[in-house]
Coordinates of C-alpha atoms and ligand atoms in Angstrom, one line a residue:
X1 CA 176.9 104.0 -27.0
X2 CA 176.1 106.8 -24.5
X3 CA 179.3 108.7 -23.6
X4 CA 177.9 112.0 -22.2
X5 CA 174.8 113.4 -20.4
X6 CA 172.0 115.2 -22.2
X7 CA 173.7 118.6 -21.7
X8 CA 177.1 117.4 -22.8
X9 CA 178.9 118.8 -19.8
X10 CA 179.6 115.4 -18.3
X11 CA 181.6 112.9 -20.3
X12 CA 181.1 109.6 -18.6
X13 CA 184.1 107.5 -17.4
X14 CA 182.4 104.1 -17.8
X15 CA 184.3 101.3 -19.5
X16 CA 181.2 99.7 -21.1
X17 CA 177.5 100.5 -21.4
X18 CA 175.3 97.4 -21.1
X19 CA 171.7 97.0 -22.2
X20 CA 170.3 93.9 -20.5
X21 CA 167.1 92.5 -22.0
X22 CA 165.9 90.7 -18.9
X23 CA 166.1 91.2 -15.2
X24 CA 167.9 87.8 -14.9
X25 CA 170.7 89.2 -17.3
X26 CA 170.9 92.3 -15.2
X27 CA 171.2 90.3 -12.0
X28 CA 174.1 88.3 -13.5
X29 CA 175.8 91.4 -14.7
X30 CA 175.6 93.2 -11.3
X31 CA 176.7 90.1 -9.4
X32 CA 179.8 89.8 -11.6
X33 CA 180.8 93.5 -11.7
X34 CA 183.1 95.3 -9.3
X35 CA 181.8 98.7 -10.2
X36 CA 178.4 99.3 -11.8
X37 CA 175.8 102.1 -11.9
X38 CA 172.4 102.6 -13.6
X39 CA 172.1 105.4 -16.1
X40 CA 168.6 106.7 -16.6
X41 CA 167.8 109.1 -19.4
X42 CA 171.0 111.1 -18.7
X43 CA 169.3 114.4 -17.9
X44 CA 171.4 115.2 -14.7
X45 CA 173.9 118.0 -15.0
X46 CA 176.1 116.7 -12.1
X47 CA 178.3 113.6 -12.2
X48 CA 175.8 111.7 -10.1
X49 CA 175.2 109.0 -12.8
X50 CA 178.9 108.4 -13.6
X51 CA 181.0 105.3 -12.9
X52 CA 184.5 104.1 -13.9
X53 CA 183.0 100.6 -14.2
X54 CA 179.9 99.3 -16.0
X55 CA 177.0 101.5 -17.0
X56 CA 173.7 99.8 -17.2
X57 CA 170.7 101.2 -19.2
X58 CA 167.4 99.5 -18.7
X59 CA 165.7 100.7 -21.9
X60 CA 165.7 97.2 -23.4
X61 CA 164.1 95.5 -20.4
X62 CA 160.5 94.4 -21.3
X63 CA 158.4 97.6 -20.8
X64 CA 155.9 97.1 -18.0
X65 CA 153.1 99.5 -17.0
X66 CA 150.7 97.5 -14.9
X67 CA 147.8 99.3 -13.4
X68 CA 146.1 97.9 -10.3
X69 CA 142.7 99.5 -10.5
X70 CA 141.5 98.4 -7.1
X71 CA 144.6 99.6 -5.3
X72 CA 145.0 102.7 -7.5
X73 CA 148.7 102.0 -8.2
X74 CA 150.9 101.4 -11.2
X75 CA 154.0 99.3 -11.4
X76 CA 156.4 100.6 -14.0
X77 CA 159.7 99.0 -15.2
X78 CA 163.0 100.8 -14.5
X79 CA 163.7 101.8 -18.1
X80 CA 160.5 103.8 -18.8
X81 CA 160.2 107.6 -19.0
X82 CA 157.2 109.5 -17.6
X83 CA 156.2 110.4 -21.2
X84 CA 155.9 106.7 -22.0
X85 CA 153.4 105.9 -19.2
X86 CA 151.2 109.0 -18.7
X87 CA 148.8 108.6 -21.6
X88 CA 148.1 105.0 -20.6
X89 CA 147.4 106.0 -17.0
X90 CA 145.1 108.8 -18.2
X91 CA 143.2 106.5 -20.6
X92 CA 142.6 104.1 -17.6
X93 CA 141.1 107.0 -15.6
X94 CA 144.2 107.7 -13.4
X95 CA 146.8 110.3 -12.9
X96 CA 150.1 110.9 -11.1
X97 CA 149.8 113.7 -8.5
X98 CA 152.5 115.8 -10.2
X99 CA 155.2 115.8 -12.9
X100 CA 158.5 117.6 -13.4
X101 CA 159.0 120.3 -16.1
X102 CA 159.6 117.6 -18.8
X103 CA 158.2 114.2 -19.6
X104 CA 161.5 113.0 -21.2
X105 CA 163.1 111.8 -18.0
X106 CA 163.2 108.2 -16.7
X107 CA 160.9 107.5 -13.7
X108 CA 163.7 105.6 -11.9
X109 CA 166.3 108.3 -12.6
X110 CA 164.0 111.2 -11.6
X111 CA 163.0 109.5 -8.3
X112 CA 166.6 108.7 -7.5
X113 CA 167.6 112.4 -7.4
X114 CA 164.5 113.8 -5.8
X115 CA 163.1 115.5 -9.0
X116 CA 160.1 117.6 -8.3
X117 CA 157.5 119.8 -10.0
X118 CA 155.6 122.6 -8.2
X119 CA 152.7 122.9 -5.8
X120 CA 152.3 123.7 -2.1
X121 CA 150.7 120.3 -1.5
X122 CA 152.8 118.4 -4.0
X123 CA 155.8 116.4 -2.8
X124 CA 158.8 115.4 -4.9
X125 CA 157.9 112.8 -7.6
X126 CA 159.4 110.1 -5.4
X127 CA 156.7 110.6 -2.8
X128 CA 154.3 108.8 -5.1
X129 CA 156.5 105.6 -4.8
X130 CA 155.1 102.9 -2.6
X131 CA 157.5 100.1 -3.5
X132 CA 160.9 99.8 -5.2
X133 CA 162.1 96.5 -6.7
X134 CA 165.9 96.5 -7.1
X135 CA 168.9 94.3 -7.8
X136 CA 171.2 94.5 -4.9
X137 CA 175.0 94.3 -4.9
X138 CA 174.9 90.5 -4.5
X139 CA 172.7 90.3 -7.7
X140 CA 169.6 89.3 -5.7
X141 CA 166.3 90.9 -6.5
X142 CA 164.4 92.4 -3.5
X143 CA 161.4 94.7 -3.0
X144 CA 161.4 97.5 -0.4
X145 CA 157.9 98.7 0.5
X146 CA 156.5 101.8 2.2
X147 CA 156.6 101.0 5.9
X148 CA 159.8 98.8 5.7
X149 CA 162.6 100.2 7.8
X150 CA 164.8 100.9 4.8
X151 CA 162.1 102.4 2.6
X152 CA 162.7 106.1 3.3
X153 CA 166.4 105.6 2.3
X154 CA 165.7 103.5 -0.8
X155 CA 163.7 105.8 -3.0
X156 CA 165.7 109.1 -3.4
X157 CA 168.8 106.9 -3.2
X158 CA 171.2 108.3 -5.9
X159 CA 171.7 104.8 -7.3
X160 CA 173.7 103.9 -4.1
X161 CA 171.6 100.9 -2.9
X162 CA 170.9 99.0 -6.0
X163 CA 169.6 99.1 -9.6
X164 CA 165.9 99.8 -9.6
X165 CA 164.0 97.4 -12.0
X166 CA 160.5 98.5 -11.1
X167 CA 158.7 101.1 -9.1
X168 CA 155.1 101.1 -7.8
X169 CA 153.5 104.5 -7.8
X170 CA 150.3 105.8 -6.1
X171 CA 147.7 107.1 -8.5
X172 CA 144.8 109.5 -8.1
X173 CA 141.7 109.8 -10.4
X174 CA 142.5 111.5 -13.7
X175 CA 142.0 115.3 -13.7
X176 CA 142.1 118.2 -16.1
X177 CA 144.3 121.2 -15.9
X178 CA 144.1 124.7 -17.4
X179 CA 147.4 126.6 -17.9
X180 CA 147.5 130.4 -17.8
X181 CA 150.6 132.6 -18.1
X182 CA 150.7 136.0 -16.5
X183 CA 153.3 138.7 -17.1
X184 CA 154.9 141.2 -14.6
X185 CA 154.8 140.2 -10.9
X186 CA 156.6 142.0 -8.1
X187 CA 159.2 140.1 -6.2
X188 CA 157.4 140.7 -2.9
X189 CA 154.2 139.1 -4.3
X190 CA 155.9 135.7 -4.8
X191 CA 154.6 134.1 -1.6
X192 CA 151.0 134.8 -2.5
X193 CA 151.3 133.9 -6.2
X194 CA 152.9 130.6 -5.5
X195 CA 149.8 129.5 -3.6
X196 CA 147.3 130.7 -6.3
X197 CA 146.8 127.3 -8.0
X198 CA 147.6 123.6 -7.9
X199 CA 151.0 124.2 -9.4
X200 CA 152.7 127.6 -9.9
X201 CA 156.1 128.6 -11.4
X202 CA 157.6 132.1 -11.3
X203 CA 160.2 133.0 -13.9
X204 CA 162.7 135.8 -13.8
X205 CA 165.9 136.7 -15.5
X206 CA 167.0 138.7 -12.3
X207 CA 167.0 141.9 -14.3
X208 CA 165.5 143.9 -11.5
X209 CA 162.0 143.9 -12.8
X210 CA 160.5 141.1 -10.5
X211 CA 159.1 138.1 -12.3
X212 CA 158.6 138.4 -16.1
X213 CA 156.2 135.4 -16.1
X214 CA 153.9 133.4 -13.8
X215 CA 152.8 130.0 -15.0
X216 CA 149.6 128.9 -13.3
X217 CA 148.5 125.3 -13.6
X218 CA 145.0 125.2 -12.3
X219 CA 142.7 122.2 -11.7
X220 CA 140.0 122.3 -14.4
X221 CA 137.4 121.9 -11.7
X222 CA 138.5 125.1 -9.9
X223 CA 136.9 128.5 -10.8
X224 CA 138.7 130.5 -13.5
X225 CA 141.5 132.6 -12.1
X226 CA 141.3 136.4 -12.2
X227 CA 142.3 138.3 -15.4
X228 CA 144.8 140.2 -13.2
X229 CA 146.7 138.2 -10.7
X230 CA 148.1 140.5 -8.0
X231 CA 149.8 143.0 -10.3
X232 CA 150.3 140.6 -13.2
X233 CA 148.3 140.5 -16.5
X234 CA 147.5 137.5 -18.7
X235 CA 149.8 136.9 -21.6
X236 CA 147.8 137.4 -24.8
X237 CA 149.5 134.6 -26.7
X238 CA 151.5 131.4 -25.8
X239 CA 155.1 132.1 -24.6
X240 CA 158.3 130.2 -23.8
X241 CA 160.1 131.1 -20.6
X242 CA 163.5 131.3 -22.3
X243 CA 163.6 134.4 -24.5
X244 CA 163.8 133.6 -28.2
X245 CA 162.7 130.0 -28.0
X246 CA 159.5 129.0 -29.9
X247 CA 156.5 128.5 -27.6
X248 CA 155.5 125.4 -29.7
X249 CA 157.9 123.5 -27.4
X250 CA 155.7 124.2 -24.5
X251 CA 152.4 122.7 -23.3
X252 CA 149.2 124.5 -24.2
X253 CA 148.4 127.8 -22.4
X254 CA 145.6 130.4 -22.6
X255 CA 143.4 128.4 -20.2
X256 CA 142.8 125.6 -22.8
X257 CA 141.7 122.6 -20.7
X258 CA 143.6 119.4 -21.1
X259 CA 144.7 116.2 -19.3
X260 CA 147.1 116.5 -16.4
X261 CA 150.0 115.0 -18.2
X262 CA 149.7 117.6 -21.1
X263 CA 149.7 120.6 -18.7
X264 CA 151.7 119.8 -15.6
X265 CA 155.1 119.6 -17.5
X266 CA 156.1 122.8 -19.2
X267 CA 157.6 121.0 -22.2
X268 CA 156.1 118.6 -24.8
X269 CA 157.6 115.2 -25.3
X270 CA 158.1 115.6 -29.0
X271 CA 160.1 118.8 -28.6
X272 CA 163.4 119.8 -27.1
X273 CA 162.8 120.8 -23.4
X274 CA 164.0 124.1 -22.0
X275 CA 166.5 125.9 -24.3
X276 CA 168.3 122.7 -25.1
X277 CA 171.7 124.3 -24.8
X278 CA 172.3 125.0 -21.1
X279 CA 173.5 124.1 -17.6
X280 CA 171.2 124.1 -14.6
X281 CA 171.5 124.6 -10.8
X282 CA 168.8 124.5 -8.2
X283 CA 168.7 125.3 -4.5
X284 CA 166.1 124.4 -1.9
X285 CA 165.3 126.5 1.1
X286 CA 162.6 126.2 3.8
X287 CA 159.4 127.6 2.4
X288 CA 159.3 130.1 5.3
X289 CA 162.6 131.5 4.0
X290 CA 161.4 132.2 0.5
X291 CA 161.4 136.0 0.6
X292 CA 164.7 136.0 2.4
X293 CA 166.1 133.8 -0.4
X294 CA 164.7 135.9 -3.2
X295 CA 166.2 139.0 -1.6
X296 CA 169.6 137.2 -1.2
X297 CA 169.6 136.3 -4.9
X298 CA 168.5 139.8 -5.8
X299 CA 171.5 141.2 -3.9
X300 CA 173.9 139.2 -6.2
X301 CA 171.9 139.6 -9.4
X302 CA 174.7 141.5 -11.1
X303 CA 176.8 138.3 -10.9
X304 CA 173.9 136.0 -11.8
X305 CA 172.1 137.7 -14.6
X306 CA 174.9 137.9 -17.2
X307 CA 175.2 134.0 -17.4
X308 CA 171.5 133.2 -16.9
X309 CA 168.9 132.2 -19.5
X310 CA 166.1 132.1 -16.9
X311 CA 165.4 131.3 -13.3
X312 CA 162.3 129.5 -11.9
X313 CA 160.8 129.5 -8.4
X314 CA 158.6 126.6 -7.3
X315 CA 157.2 125.1 -4.1
X316 CA 157.5 121.5 -2.9
X317 CA 155.6 119.9 0.1
X318 CA 157.8 118.4 2.8
X319 CA 158.4 114.6 3.0
X320 CA 160.2 112.0 5.0
X321 CA 162.5 110.5 2.3
X322 CA 166.0 110.7 3.8
X323 CA 167.8 112.4 0.9
X324 CA 164.9 114.3 -0.6
X325 CA 165.5 118.0 -1.2
X326 CA 162.2 118.6 0.8
X327 CA 163.0 116.1 3.6
X328 CA 161.5 117.4 6.9
X329 CA 160.4 120.8 5.6
X330 CA 158.0 122.5 3.2
X331 CA 160.3 123.9 0.6
X332 CA 160.8 126.7 -1.9
X333 CA 163.0 125.7 -4.9
X334 CA 165.1 128.3 -6.7
X335 CA 166.2 127.0 -10.1
X336 CA 168.7 128.6 -12.6
X337 CA 169.0 127.8 -16.3
X338 CA 172.5 129.0 -17.2
X339 CA 174.4 129.5 -20.5
X340 CA 176.2 126.4 -21.5
X341 CA 179.7 127.5 -20.3
X342 CA 180.9 125.9 -17.1
X343 CA 183.8 128.3 -16.7
X344 CA 181.6 131.4 -16.9
X345 CA 178.8 129.8 -14.8
X346 CA 180.8 128.6 -11.8
X347 CA 181.6 132.1 -10.3
X348 CA 177.8 132.9 -10.4
X349 CA 177.1 129.5 -8.7
X350 CA 179.6 130.4 -6.0
X351 CA 178.1 133.8 -5.5
X352 CA 174.6 132.4 -5.2
X353 CA 175.7 129.7 -2.8
X354 CA 177.4 132.2 -0.7
X355 CA 174.3 134.4 -0.6
X356 CA 171.9 131.5 0.2
X357 CA 174.2 129.7 2.6
X358 CA 172.6 131.2 5.8
X359 CA 169.2 129.7 4.8
X360 CA 170.2 126.0 5.2
X361 CA 170.1 125.7 1.4
X362 CA 170.3 122.3 -0.1
X363 CA 171.5 121.7 -3.7
X364 CA 169.7 119.5 -6.3
X365 CA 171.6 116.2 -6.5
X366 CA 171.2 116.2 -10.3
X367 CA 172.4 119.7 -11.1
X368 CA 175.6 121.8 -11.0
X369 CA 176.6 122.9 -7.5
X370 CA 179.8 123.7 -5.5
X371 CA 178.6 123.5 -1.9
X372 CA 181.4 122.2 0.4
X373 CA 181.0 118.5 1.0
X374 CA 180.9 118.8 4.8
X375 CA 178.1 121.3 4.5
X376 CA 176.1 119.1 2.1
X377 CA 176.3 116.2 4.5
X378 CA 175.1 118.4 7.4
X379 CA 172.1 119.6 5.4
X380 CA 170.3 116.3 5.5
X381 CA 169.7 115.1 9.1
X382 CA 169.3 111.5 8.0
X383 CA 172.6 111.4 6.0
X384 CA 174.3 109.1 8.5
X385 CA 171.4 106.6 8.3
X386 CA 171.6 106.7 4.5
X387 CA 175.4 106.1 4.6
X388 CA 174.8 103.1 7.0
X389 CA 172.1 101.7 4.6
X390 CA 174.4 102.1 1.6
X391 CA 177.3 100.4 3.4
X392 CA 175.0 97.5 4.5
X393 CA 173.5 97.0 1.0
X394 CA 176.7 97.5 -0.9
X395 CA 179.7 96.4 1.4
X396 CA 182.3 96.5 -1.4
X397 CA 181.1 99.8 -2.8
X398 CA 180.3 98.6 -6.3
X399 CA 177.5 101.2 -6.7
X400 CA 179.7 104.1 -5.5
X401 CA 181.2 106.7 -7.7
X402 CA 183.4 109.9 -7.1
X403 CA 180.4 112.1 -6.4
X404 CA 179.0 109.7 -3.7
X405 CA 182.6 109.4 -2.3
X406 CA 182.6 113.2 -2.0
X407 CA 179.2 114.0 -0.7
X408 CA 177.9 110.8 1.0
X409 CA 180.5 109.9 3.7
X410 CA 180.9 106.2 4.5
Ligands
FAD1 C1 165.7 120.2 -19.5 C2 165.7 119.6 -18.1 C3 164.7 120.0 -17.2 C4 164.7 119.5 -15.9 N1 163.6 119.8 -15.1 C5 163.6 119.4 -13.8 C6 162.5 119.7 -13.0 O1 161.5 120.2 -13.4 N2 162.6 119.3 -11.7 C7 163.7 118.7 -11.2 O2 163.7 118.4 -10.0 N3 164.7 118.3 -12.0 C8 164.7 118.6 -13.3 N4 165.7 118.3 -14.1 C9 166.8 117.4 -13.6 C10 166.4 115.9 -13.8 O3 165.0 115.7 -13.5 C11 167.2 115.0 -12.9 O4 168.5 115.2 -13.1 C12 166.8 113.5 -13.0 O5 167.6 112.7 -12.2 C13 167.0 113.0 -14.4 O6 166.6 111.7 -14.6 P1 167.4 110.7 -15.5 O7 166.7 109.5 -15.7 O8 167.9 111.4 -16.7 O9 168.6 110.5 -14.5 P2 170.2 110.2 -14.8 O10 170.8 111.5 -14.9 O11 170.4 109.3 -15.9 O12 170.6 109.6 -13.4 C14 170.4 110.2 -12.2 C15 170.6 109.3 -11.0 O13 169.7 108.3 -11.0 C16 170.3 107.0 -10.9 N5 169.5 106.0 -11.6 C17 169.0 106.1 -12.9 N6 168.3 105.0 -13.2 C18 168.4 104.2 -12.1 C19 167.9 102.9 -11.8 N7 167.2 102.2 -12.6 N8 168.2 102.4 -10.6 C20 168.9 103.1 -9.7 N9 169.4 104.3 -9.9 C21 169.1 104.9 -11.1 C22 171.7 107.2 -11.6 O14 172.6 106.2 -11.2 C23 172.0 108.6 -11.1 O15 172.5 108.5 -9.8 C24 165.7 118.7 -15.4 C25 166.8 118.3 -16.3 C26 166.7 118.8 -17.6 C27 167.8 118.3 -18.6

């Protein structure tokens, strides 16, 4: 029985965890419950997945990964993780446009919170979704498709409009990627470095030395990148971004070509991702405000650095999904992997939020944040539309929880 999230900082309040083995069983369960929420792979650091009622895990539903070759789409069942579908897609000659830093997360759970990878032209993972099949509050199964009036509110939906039983995702032809790591980049070169390849991540410990590492994920068909990138030089051996952790947890580097799904995530499925003992926060600013945001964090680095394991900067293309972190704007994402000590971390989170507040900074729904609820609601222009959709789809509030009550006004 699952009682806590992956990080262990959230102990769930659910009275029961159900594992339905068919969609019909799930429908019956949802129809008969007064409070119910889906739990994905439990990788969120916030209380977004919590409920005081019934938790539902979809891992025992029949696993479906059905590729439509002609349409270049795949329909995946709600319990599957990215790492359970990507090889099959690749073998069929297809790819997803992008992935997050780890393949361990459930597709439905990742899309529900607006999880993202990096890349100027890459949207959050939910932008690949063209249809969502879900069990509504009445227990009925329905499908919302791209172009339907409710679609843009039903994908990054925080579990508030139903339990997703299947997602249809757009595919592109399979592609190869080479991953290179560079060391030593100046803070002011961030803008240019982030556009240097298909997907780029900058890592810093905010120790006043710029970025210690630049991870470049380059299409195999693109020319080899320079040996020196701006002021940075290529790492001579594989590295992990968290000091002291074995690089064998990470996907292959040194320019060794490989399939998209073995290079776009930083971490390998068979290994613990990240440091494995941590909290995380992440903030999203308009891409045009990236340098201002970096300078704002630099100004409070003495509060941030002592409780930080590492910080990562990425880019995300703007989209039109109502609660996406990149809704309506090309985005820069500033991520923080903290030490696993909530009491020590919260003052640093507050200092960061204070420093970033003037930049219309949105927090990641699945990570630790303390932004005032009224400010959160004002940061997403379509929040009122989302609230209306949730109210209409779930009139008795069975999918709601304390976090939605706090941040998504009814
Ligand atoms: C080591 C680590 C690395 C990470 N890296 C990244 C990263 O690179 N980029 C990034 O953006 N985030 C990252 N995250 C955060 C993570 O991707 C998100 O928290 C994501 O939501 C986790 O997916 P999950 O399935 O574990 O969701 P859960 O935490 O289980 O649930 C999240 C939300 O999804 C809802 N949900 C889950 N399944 C369903 C369903 N079937 N139907 C309806 N709602 C559902 C839940 O109710 C809840 O509201 C990372 C987290 C960890 C632990």
